[in-house]
Short mmCIF file of C-alpha atoms and ligand atoms in Angstrom, two decimals:
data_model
loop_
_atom_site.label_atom_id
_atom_site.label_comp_id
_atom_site.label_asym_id
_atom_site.label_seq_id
_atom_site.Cartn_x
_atom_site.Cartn_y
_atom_site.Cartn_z
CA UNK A 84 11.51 -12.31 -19.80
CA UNK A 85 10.64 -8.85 -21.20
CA UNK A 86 8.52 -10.35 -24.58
CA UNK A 87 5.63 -7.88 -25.28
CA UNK A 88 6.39 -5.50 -22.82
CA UNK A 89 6.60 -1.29 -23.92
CA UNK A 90 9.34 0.40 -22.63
CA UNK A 91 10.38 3.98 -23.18
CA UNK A 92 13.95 4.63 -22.90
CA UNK A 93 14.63 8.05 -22.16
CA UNK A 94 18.76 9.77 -22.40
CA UNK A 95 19.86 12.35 -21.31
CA UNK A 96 23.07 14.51 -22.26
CA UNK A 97 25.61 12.82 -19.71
CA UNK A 98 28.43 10.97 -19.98
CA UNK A 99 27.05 7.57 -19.50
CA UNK A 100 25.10 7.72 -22.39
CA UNK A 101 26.84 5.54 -24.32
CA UNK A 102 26.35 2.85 -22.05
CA UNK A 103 22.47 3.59 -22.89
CA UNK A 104 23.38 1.75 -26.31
CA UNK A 105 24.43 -1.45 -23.99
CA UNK A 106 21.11 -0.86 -21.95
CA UNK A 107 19.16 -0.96 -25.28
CA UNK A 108 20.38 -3.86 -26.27
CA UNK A 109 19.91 -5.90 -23.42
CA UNK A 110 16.38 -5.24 -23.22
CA UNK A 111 15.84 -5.60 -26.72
CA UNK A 112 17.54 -9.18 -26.32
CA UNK A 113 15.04 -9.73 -23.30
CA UNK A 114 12.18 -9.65 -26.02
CA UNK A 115 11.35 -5.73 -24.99
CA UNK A 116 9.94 -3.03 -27.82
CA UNK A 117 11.48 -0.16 -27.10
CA UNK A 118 10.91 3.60 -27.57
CA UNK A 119 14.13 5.92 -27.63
CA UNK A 120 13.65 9.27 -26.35
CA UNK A 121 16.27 11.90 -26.53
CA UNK A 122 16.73 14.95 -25.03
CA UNK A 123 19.19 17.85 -27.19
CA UNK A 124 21.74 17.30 -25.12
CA UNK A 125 22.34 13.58 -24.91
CA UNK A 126 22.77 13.56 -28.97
CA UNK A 127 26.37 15.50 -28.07
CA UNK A 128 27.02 12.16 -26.47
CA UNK A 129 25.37 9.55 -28.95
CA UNK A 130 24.07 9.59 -31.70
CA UNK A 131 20.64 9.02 -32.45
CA UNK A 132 20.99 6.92 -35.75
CA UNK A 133 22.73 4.54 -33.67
CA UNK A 134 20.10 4.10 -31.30
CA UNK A 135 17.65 4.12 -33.82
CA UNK A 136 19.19 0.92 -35.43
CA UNK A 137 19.48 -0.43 -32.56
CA UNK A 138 15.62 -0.19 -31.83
CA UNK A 139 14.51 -0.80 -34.97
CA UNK A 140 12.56 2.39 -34.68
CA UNK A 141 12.89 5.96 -35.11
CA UNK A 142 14.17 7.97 -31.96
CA UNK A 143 11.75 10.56 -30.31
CA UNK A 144 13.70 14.17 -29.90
CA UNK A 145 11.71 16.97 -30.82
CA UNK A 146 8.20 17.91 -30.46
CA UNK A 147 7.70 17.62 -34.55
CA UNK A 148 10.30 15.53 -37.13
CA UNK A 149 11.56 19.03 -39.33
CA UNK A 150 11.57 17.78 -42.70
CA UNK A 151 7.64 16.40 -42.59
CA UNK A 152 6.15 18.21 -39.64
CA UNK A 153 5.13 14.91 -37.85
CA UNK A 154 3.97 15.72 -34.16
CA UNK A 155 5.21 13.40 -32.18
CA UNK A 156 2.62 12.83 -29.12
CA UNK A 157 3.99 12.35 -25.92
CA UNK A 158 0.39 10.94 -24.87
CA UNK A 159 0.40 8.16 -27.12
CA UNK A 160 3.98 6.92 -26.17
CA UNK A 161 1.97 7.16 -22.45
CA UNK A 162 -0.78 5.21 -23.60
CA UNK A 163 1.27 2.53 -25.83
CA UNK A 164 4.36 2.41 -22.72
CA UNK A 165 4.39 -0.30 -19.88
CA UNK A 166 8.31 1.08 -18.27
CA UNK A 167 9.33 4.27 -18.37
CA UNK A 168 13.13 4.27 -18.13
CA UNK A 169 15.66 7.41 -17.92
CA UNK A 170 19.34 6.09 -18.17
CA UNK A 171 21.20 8.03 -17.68
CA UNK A 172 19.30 10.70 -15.66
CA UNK A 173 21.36 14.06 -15.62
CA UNK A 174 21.00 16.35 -12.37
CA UNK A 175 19.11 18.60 -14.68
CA UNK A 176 17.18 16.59 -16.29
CA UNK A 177 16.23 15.24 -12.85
CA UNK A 178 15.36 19.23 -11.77
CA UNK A 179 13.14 19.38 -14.17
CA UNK A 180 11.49 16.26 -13.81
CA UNK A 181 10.94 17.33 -10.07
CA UNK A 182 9.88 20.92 -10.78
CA UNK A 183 8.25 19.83 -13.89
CA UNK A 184 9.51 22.15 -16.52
CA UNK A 185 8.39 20.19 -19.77
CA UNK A 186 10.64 22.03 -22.31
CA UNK A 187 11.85 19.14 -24.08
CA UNK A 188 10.16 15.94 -25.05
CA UNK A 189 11.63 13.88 -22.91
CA UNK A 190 10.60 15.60 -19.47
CA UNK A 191 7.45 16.08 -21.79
CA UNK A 192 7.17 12.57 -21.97
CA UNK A 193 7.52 12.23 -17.83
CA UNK A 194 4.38 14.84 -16.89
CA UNK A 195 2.17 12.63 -19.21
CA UNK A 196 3.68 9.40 -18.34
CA UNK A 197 0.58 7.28 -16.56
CA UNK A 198 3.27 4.11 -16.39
CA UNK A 199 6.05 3.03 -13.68
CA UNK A 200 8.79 5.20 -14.43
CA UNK A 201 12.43 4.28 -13.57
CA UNK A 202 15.67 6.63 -13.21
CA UNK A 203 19.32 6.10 -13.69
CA UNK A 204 21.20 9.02 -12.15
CA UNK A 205 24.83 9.80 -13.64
CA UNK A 206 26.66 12.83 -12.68
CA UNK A 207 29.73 13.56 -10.58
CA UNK A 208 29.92 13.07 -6.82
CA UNK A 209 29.58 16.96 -5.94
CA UNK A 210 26.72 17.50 -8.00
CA UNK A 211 25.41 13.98 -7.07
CA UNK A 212 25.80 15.10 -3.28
CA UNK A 213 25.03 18.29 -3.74
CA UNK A 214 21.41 19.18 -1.63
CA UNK A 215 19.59 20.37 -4.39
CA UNK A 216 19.86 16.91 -6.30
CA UNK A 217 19.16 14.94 -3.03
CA UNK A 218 15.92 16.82 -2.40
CA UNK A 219 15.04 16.30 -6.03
CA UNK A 220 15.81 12.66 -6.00
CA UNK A 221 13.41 12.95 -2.87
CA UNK A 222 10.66 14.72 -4.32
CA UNK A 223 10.61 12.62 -7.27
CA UNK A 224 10.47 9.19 -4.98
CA UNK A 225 7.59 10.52 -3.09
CA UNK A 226 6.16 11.44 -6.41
CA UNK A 227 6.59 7.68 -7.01
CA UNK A 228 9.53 6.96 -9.57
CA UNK A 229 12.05 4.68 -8.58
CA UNK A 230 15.25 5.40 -8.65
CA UNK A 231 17.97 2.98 -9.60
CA UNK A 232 20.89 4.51 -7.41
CA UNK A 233 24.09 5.07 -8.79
CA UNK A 234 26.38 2.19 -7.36
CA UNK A 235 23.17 0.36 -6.36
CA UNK A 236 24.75 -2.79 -6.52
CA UNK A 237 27.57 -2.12 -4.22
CA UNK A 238 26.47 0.20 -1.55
CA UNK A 239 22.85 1.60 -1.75
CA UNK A 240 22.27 4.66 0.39
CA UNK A 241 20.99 8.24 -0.67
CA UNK A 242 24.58 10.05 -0.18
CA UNK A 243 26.79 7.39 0.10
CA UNK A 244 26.18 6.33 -3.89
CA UNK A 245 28.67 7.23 -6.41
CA UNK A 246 27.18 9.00 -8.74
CA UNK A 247 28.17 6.83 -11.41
CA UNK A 248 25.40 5.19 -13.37
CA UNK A 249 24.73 1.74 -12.75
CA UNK A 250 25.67 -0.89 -14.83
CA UNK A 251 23.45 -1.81 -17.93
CA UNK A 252 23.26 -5.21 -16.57
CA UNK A 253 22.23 -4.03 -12.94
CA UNK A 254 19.61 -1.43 -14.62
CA UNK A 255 18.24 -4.99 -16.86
CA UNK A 256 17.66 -6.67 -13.25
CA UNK A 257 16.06 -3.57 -11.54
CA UNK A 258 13.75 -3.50 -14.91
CA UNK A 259 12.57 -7.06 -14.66
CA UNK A 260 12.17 -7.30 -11.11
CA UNK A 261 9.68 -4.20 -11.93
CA UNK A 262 7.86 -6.77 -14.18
CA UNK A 263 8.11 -9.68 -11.96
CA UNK A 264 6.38 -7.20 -8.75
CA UNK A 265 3.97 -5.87 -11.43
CA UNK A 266 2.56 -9.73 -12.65
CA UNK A 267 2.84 -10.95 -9.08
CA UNK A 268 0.57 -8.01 -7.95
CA UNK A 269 -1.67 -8.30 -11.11
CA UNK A 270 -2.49 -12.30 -10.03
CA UNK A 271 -2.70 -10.72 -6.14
CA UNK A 272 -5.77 -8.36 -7.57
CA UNK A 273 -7.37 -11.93 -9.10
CA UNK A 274 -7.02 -13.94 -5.97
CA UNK A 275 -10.68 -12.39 -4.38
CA UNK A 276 -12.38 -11.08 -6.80
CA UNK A 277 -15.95 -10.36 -5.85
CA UNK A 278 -15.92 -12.06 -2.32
CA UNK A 279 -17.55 -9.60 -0.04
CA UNK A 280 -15.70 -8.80 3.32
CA UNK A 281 -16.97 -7.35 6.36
CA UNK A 282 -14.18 -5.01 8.28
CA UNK A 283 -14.86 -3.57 12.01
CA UNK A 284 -12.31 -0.82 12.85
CA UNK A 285 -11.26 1.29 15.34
CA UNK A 286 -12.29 2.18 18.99
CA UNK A 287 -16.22 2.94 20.03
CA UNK A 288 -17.01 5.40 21.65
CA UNK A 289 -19.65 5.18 24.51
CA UNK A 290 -21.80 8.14 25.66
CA UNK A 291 -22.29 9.66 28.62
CA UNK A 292 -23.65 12.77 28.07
CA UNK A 293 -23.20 14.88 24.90
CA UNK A 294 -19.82 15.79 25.55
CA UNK A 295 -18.07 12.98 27.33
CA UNK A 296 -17.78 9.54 26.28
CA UNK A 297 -15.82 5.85 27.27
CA UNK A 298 -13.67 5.33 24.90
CA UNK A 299 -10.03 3.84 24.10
CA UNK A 300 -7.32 4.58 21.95
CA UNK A 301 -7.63 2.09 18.79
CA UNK A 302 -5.87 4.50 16.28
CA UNK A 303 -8.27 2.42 13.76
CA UNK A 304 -4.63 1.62 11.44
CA UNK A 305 -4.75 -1.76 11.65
CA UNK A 306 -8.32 -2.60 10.42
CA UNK A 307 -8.02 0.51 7.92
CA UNK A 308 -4.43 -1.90 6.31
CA UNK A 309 -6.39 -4.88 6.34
CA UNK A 310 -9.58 -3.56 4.31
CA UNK A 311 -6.53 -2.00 1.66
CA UNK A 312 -5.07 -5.23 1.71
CA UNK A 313 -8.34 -6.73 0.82
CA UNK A 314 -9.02 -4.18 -1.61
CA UNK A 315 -5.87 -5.01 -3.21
CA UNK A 316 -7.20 -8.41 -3.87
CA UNK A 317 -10.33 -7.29 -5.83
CA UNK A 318 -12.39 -7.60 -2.87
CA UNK A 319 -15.76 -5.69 -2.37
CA UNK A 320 -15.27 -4.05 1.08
CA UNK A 321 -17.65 -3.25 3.91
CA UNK A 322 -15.27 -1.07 6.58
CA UNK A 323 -17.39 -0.32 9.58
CA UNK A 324 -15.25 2.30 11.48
CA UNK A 325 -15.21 3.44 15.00
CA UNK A 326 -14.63 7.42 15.16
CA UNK A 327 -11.12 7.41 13.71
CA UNK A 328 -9.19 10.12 11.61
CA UNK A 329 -8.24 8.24 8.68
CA UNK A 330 -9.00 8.57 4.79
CA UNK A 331 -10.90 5.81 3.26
CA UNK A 332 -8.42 3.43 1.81
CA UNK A 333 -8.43 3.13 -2.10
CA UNK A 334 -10.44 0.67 -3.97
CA UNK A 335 -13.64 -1.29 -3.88
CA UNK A 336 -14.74 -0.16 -0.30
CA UNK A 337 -17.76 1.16 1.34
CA UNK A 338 -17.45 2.43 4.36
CA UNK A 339 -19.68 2.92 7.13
CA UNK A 340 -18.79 5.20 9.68
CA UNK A 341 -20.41 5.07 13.24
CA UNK A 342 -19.90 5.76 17.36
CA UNK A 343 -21.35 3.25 19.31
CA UNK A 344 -20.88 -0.41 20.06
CA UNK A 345 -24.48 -1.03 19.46
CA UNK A 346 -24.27 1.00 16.20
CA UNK A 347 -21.50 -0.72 15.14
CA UNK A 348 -23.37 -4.08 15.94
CA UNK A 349 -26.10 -2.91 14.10
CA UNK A 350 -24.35 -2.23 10.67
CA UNK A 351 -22.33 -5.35 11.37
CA UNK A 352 -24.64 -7.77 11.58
CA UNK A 353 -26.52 -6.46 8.21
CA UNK A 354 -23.82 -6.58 5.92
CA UNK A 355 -22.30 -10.04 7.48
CA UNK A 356 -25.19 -12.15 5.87
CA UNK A 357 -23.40 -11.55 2.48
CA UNK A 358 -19.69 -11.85 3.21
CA UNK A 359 -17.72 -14.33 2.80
CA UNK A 360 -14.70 -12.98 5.07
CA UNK A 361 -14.77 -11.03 8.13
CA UNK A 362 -12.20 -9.71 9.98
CA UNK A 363 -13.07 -7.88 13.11
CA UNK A 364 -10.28 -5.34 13.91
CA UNK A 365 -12.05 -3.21 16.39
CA UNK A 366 -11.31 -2.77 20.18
CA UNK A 367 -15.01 -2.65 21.06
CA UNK A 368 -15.89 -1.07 24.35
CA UNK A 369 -17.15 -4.20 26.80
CA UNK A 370 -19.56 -1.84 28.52
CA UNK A 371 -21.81 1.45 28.08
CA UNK A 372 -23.41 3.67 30.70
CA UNK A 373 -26.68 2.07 31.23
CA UNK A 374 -28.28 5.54 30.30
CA UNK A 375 -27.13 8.20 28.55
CA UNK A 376 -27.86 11.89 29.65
CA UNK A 377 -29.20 14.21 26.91
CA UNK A 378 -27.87 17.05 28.54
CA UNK A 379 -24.34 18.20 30.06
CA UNK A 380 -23.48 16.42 33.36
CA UNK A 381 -23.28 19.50 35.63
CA UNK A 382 -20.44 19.84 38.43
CA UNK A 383 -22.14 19.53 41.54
CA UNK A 384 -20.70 20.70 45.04
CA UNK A 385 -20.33 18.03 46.98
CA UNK A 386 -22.14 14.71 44.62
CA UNK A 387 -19.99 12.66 42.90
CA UNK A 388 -21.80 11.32 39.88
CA UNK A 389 -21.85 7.43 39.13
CA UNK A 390 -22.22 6.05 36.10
CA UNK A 391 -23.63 2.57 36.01
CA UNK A 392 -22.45 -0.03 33.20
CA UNK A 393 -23.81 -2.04 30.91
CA UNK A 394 -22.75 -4.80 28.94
CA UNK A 395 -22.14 -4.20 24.82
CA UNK A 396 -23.37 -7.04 22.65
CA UNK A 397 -20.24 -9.10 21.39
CA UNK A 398 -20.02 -8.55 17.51
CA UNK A 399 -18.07 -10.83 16.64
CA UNK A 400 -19.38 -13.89 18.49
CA UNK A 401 -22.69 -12.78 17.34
CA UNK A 402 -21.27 -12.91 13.60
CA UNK A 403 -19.87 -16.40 14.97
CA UNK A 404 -23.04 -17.96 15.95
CA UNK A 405 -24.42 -17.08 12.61
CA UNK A 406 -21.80 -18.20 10.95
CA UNK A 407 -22.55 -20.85 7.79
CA UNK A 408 -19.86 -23.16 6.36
CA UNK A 409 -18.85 -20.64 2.96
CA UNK A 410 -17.90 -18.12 5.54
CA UNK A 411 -14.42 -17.15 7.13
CA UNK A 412 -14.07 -15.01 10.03
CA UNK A 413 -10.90 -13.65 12.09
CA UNK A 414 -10.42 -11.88 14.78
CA UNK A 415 -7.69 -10.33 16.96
CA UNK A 416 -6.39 -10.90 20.49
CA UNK A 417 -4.64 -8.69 22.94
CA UNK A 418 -3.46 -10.11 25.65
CA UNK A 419 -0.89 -9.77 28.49
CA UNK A 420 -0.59 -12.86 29.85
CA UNK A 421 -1.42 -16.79 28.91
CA UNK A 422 -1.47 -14.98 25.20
CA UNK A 423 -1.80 -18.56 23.53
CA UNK A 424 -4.53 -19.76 25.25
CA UNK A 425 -6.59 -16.82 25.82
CA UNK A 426 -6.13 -16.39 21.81
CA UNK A 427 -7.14 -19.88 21.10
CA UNK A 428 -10.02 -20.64 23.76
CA UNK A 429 -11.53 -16.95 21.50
CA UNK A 430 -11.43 -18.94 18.31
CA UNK A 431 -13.64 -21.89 19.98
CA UNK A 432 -16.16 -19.45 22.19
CA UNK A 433 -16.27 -16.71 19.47
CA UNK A 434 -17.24 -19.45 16.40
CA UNK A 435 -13.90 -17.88 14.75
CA UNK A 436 -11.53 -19.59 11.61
CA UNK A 437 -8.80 -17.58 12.49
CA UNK A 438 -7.80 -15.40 15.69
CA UNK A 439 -5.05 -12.68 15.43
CA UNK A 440 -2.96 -12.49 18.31
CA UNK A 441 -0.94 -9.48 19.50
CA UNK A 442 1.13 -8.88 22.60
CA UNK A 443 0.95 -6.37 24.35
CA UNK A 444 4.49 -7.32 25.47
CA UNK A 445 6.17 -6.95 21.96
CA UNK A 446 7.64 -3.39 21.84
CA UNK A 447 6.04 -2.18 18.97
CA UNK A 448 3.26 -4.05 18.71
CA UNK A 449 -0.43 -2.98 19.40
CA UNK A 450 -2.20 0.46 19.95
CA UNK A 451 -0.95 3.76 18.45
CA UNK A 452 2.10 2.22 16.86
CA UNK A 453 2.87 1.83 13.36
CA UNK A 454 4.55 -1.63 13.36
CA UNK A 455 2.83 -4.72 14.95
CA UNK A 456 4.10 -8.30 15.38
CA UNK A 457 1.32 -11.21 15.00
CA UNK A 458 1.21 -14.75 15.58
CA UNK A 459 -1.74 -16.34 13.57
CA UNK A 460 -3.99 -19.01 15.33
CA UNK A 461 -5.95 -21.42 13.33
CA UNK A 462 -7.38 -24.90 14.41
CA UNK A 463 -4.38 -26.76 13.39
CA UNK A 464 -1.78 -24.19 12.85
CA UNK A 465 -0.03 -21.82 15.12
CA UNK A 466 2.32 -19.23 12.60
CA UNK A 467 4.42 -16.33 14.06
CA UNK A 468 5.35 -13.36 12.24
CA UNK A 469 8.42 -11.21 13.08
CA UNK A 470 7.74 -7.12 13.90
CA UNK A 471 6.47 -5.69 10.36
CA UNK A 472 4.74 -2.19 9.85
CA UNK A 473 1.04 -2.56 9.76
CA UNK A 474 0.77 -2.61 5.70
CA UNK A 475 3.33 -5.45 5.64
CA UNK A 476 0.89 -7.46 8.50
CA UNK A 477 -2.26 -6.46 6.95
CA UNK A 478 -0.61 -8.28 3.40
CA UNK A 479 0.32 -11.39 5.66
CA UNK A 480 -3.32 -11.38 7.34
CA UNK A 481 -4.73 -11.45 3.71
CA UNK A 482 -2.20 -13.54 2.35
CA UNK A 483 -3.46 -16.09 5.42
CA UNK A 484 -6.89 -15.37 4.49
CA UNK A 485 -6.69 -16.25 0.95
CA UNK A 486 -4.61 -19.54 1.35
CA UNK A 487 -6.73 -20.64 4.27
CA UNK A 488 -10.66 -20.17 1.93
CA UNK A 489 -9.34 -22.28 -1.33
CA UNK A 490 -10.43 -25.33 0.51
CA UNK A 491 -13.78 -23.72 1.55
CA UNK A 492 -16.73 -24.72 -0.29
CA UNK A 493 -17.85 -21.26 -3.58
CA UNK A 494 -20.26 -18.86 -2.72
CA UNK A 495 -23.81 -19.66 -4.12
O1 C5P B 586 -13.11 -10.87 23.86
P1 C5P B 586 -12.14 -9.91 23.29
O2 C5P B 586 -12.59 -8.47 23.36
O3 C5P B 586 -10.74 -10.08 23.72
O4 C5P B 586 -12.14 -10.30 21.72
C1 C5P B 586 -11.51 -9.55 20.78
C2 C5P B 586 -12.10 -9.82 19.42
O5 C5P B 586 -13.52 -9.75 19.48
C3 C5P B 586 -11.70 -8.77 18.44
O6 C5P B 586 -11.67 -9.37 17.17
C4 C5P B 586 -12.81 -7.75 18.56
O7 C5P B 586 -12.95 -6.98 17.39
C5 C5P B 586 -14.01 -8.63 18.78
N1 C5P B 586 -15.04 -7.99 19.60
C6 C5P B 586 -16.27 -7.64 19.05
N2 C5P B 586 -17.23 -7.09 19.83
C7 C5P B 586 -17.03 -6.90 21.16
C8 C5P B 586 -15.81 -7.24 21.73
C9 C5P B 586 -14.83 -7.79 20.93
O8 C5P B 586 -16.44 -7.80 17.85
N3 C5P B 586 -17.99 -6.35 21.87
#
């Protein structure tokens, strides 16, 4: 299960240590290589020679070995390490790891650690409930280690743990479901490799004069997941936003910002000729004032302005109509009422593979939420999703996506 795969094992001075022996063992029976670092402390606890033998290699404690003046570099075990593991974590050792005071090599080992790293906190229940742990625990999560919590496998809350390290054999599981997530999303990044998608996002906004504008309240967070989700797959990204206040999602994505409905028609249509998948997101405004005036409206006494409406070009029916066999398009539905047929008679009109339909009678679900809840409409298939956040949806969107273009016919 774990054949070929780096891991660093970091211990710290706590009483669990010697269950860090069992640890070893197990994951050098799961095929592992593994890396022993040690910090002073934890060689009160065990010793190092047994660890050593265990691991078949020398165990990491100082900065230099004392009798040769070997420096042992903490960037190298970086490079050479796939799993960063620190079982048991001490509360101190978890301070410093969350402060980042690097005076020891294991902690040195941490700030120069570019691989997952893991954490097995052992201490007593005061100092494991204590607020200055729990805000370190917290401040190294958002920092993005995982932390295996003590008693994980019983009851797995932030203060009601135990403090207790978790068993070796629970710690082995956490540990290969880390590689199982890792090879899944490493086949995930595969799965669209070069396929060019097209991404409209957000609301438009229509002018009226240079202040005031038609607009709507598309936060833009949907279509913003869904061109990350893409990205994810080794996609190259087009994201044609609506004026939203969002960062650019990472990965492979270029994104063109713009106002209007006619702009965003316009940059559109010229990148859909090479996509293969396009997903139109945005809530488009249906009409714009038939003129725009360059200048401030002014309040007048007794007029009351009117604004006369136009209609906005339909992007992605327009995208439909072009539409040649190697390409997959999707688009969304909100509707109050009739949901399923109003969703499905868009697929038909608007040329679309796939139609995304939200209700705007799920709580949760639609504008200026964070969680939305999706029923998927193809020609033959009718899937519905329970309430997810937005990432999760934007995954399942994707997920659709990919499944639904292995049967359509290679670009070129
Ligand atoms: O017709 P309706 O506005 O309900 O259709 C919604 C779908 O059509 C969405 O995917 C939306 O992004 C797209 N759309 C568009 N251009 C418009 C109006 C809607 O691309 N002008």
């Amino acid at each position: 299960m774990l054949k070929g795969k780096h891991i660093v094992l970091g211990i710290t001075g706590g009483i669990a240590a010697y269950k860090s022996a069992m640890l070893l063992r197990l994951l050098i029976k799961a095929g592992a290589e593994v890396q022993v670092v040690m910090t002073p402390a934890a060689k009160e606890f065990i010793t190092p020679v047994t660890m050593s033998a265990l691991s078949g290699k020398p165990v990491v404690s100082e900065f230099f070995t004392a009798n040769t003046g070997e420096w042992h570099s903490h960037v190298d075990m970086g490079m050479w390490a796939d799993l960063m593991i620190i079982a048991p974590a001490t509360a101190s050792t978890i301070a410093k790891m969350a402060t980042g005071v690097a005076d020891n090599m294991l902690v040195t080992t941490y700030l120069s650690a570019k691989e997952h790293v893991m954490i097995a906190p052992a201490m007593d229940l005061d100092m494991w409930a204590h607020p200055s742990t729990q805000r370190n625990i917290l401040t190294l999560e958002s920092d993005g280690v995982e932390v295996i919590y003590p008693g994980a496998g019983e009851l797995a809350s932030h203060l009601v743990g135990k403090g207790r390290m978790e068993e070796p054999e629970n710690i082995l599981k956490a540990v290969e479901a880390f590689f199982q997530r890792e090879s899944l999303s490493n086949l995930r990044s595969e799965s669209l490799k070069g396929k060019k998608v097209l991404i409209t996002a957000g609301p438009t906004h229509e002018k009226i004069d240079p202040v005031r504008y038609i607009g709507n309240s598309s936060s833009g967070k949907m279509g913003f997941e869904i061109a990350a989700a893409f990205a994810r797959r080794g996609a190259e990204v087009t994201l044609v936003a609506g004026p939203v206040s969002l960062p650019t999602p990472e990965g492979n994505i270029r994104r063109i910002d713009v106002e209007s409905a006619l702009e965003m028609h316009h940059a559109a249509l010229k990148a859909f000729d090479d996509a293969s998948i396009a997903v139109f997101t945005a809530a488009v405004a249906d009409y714009r004032p038939s003129e725009s005036f360059s200048s401030k409206i002014k309040r007048e006494k007794d007029e009351v302005p009117v604004i006369h409406l136009v209609k906005n070009p339909d992007i992605a029916r327009d995208c439909g109509s072009r539409k040649t066999p190697r390409q997959f398009l999707v688009g969304f539905a909100l509707e109050t009422d009739h949901e399923l047929e109003n969703a499905a008679s868009k697929l038909e009109r608007k040329n679309l593979d796939m139609v995304v339909l939200n209700s705007l009678r799920d709580p949760g679900a639609g504008f200026r939420t964070a969680t939305n809840k999706i029923t998927l409409i193809t020609e033959d298939a009718v899937v519905s999703f329970p309430l997810k956040s937005k990432k999760e949806v934007a995954e399942d969107i994707a997920e659709a996506v990919c499944a639904a273009i292995c049967g359509k016919p290679a670009d070129n």
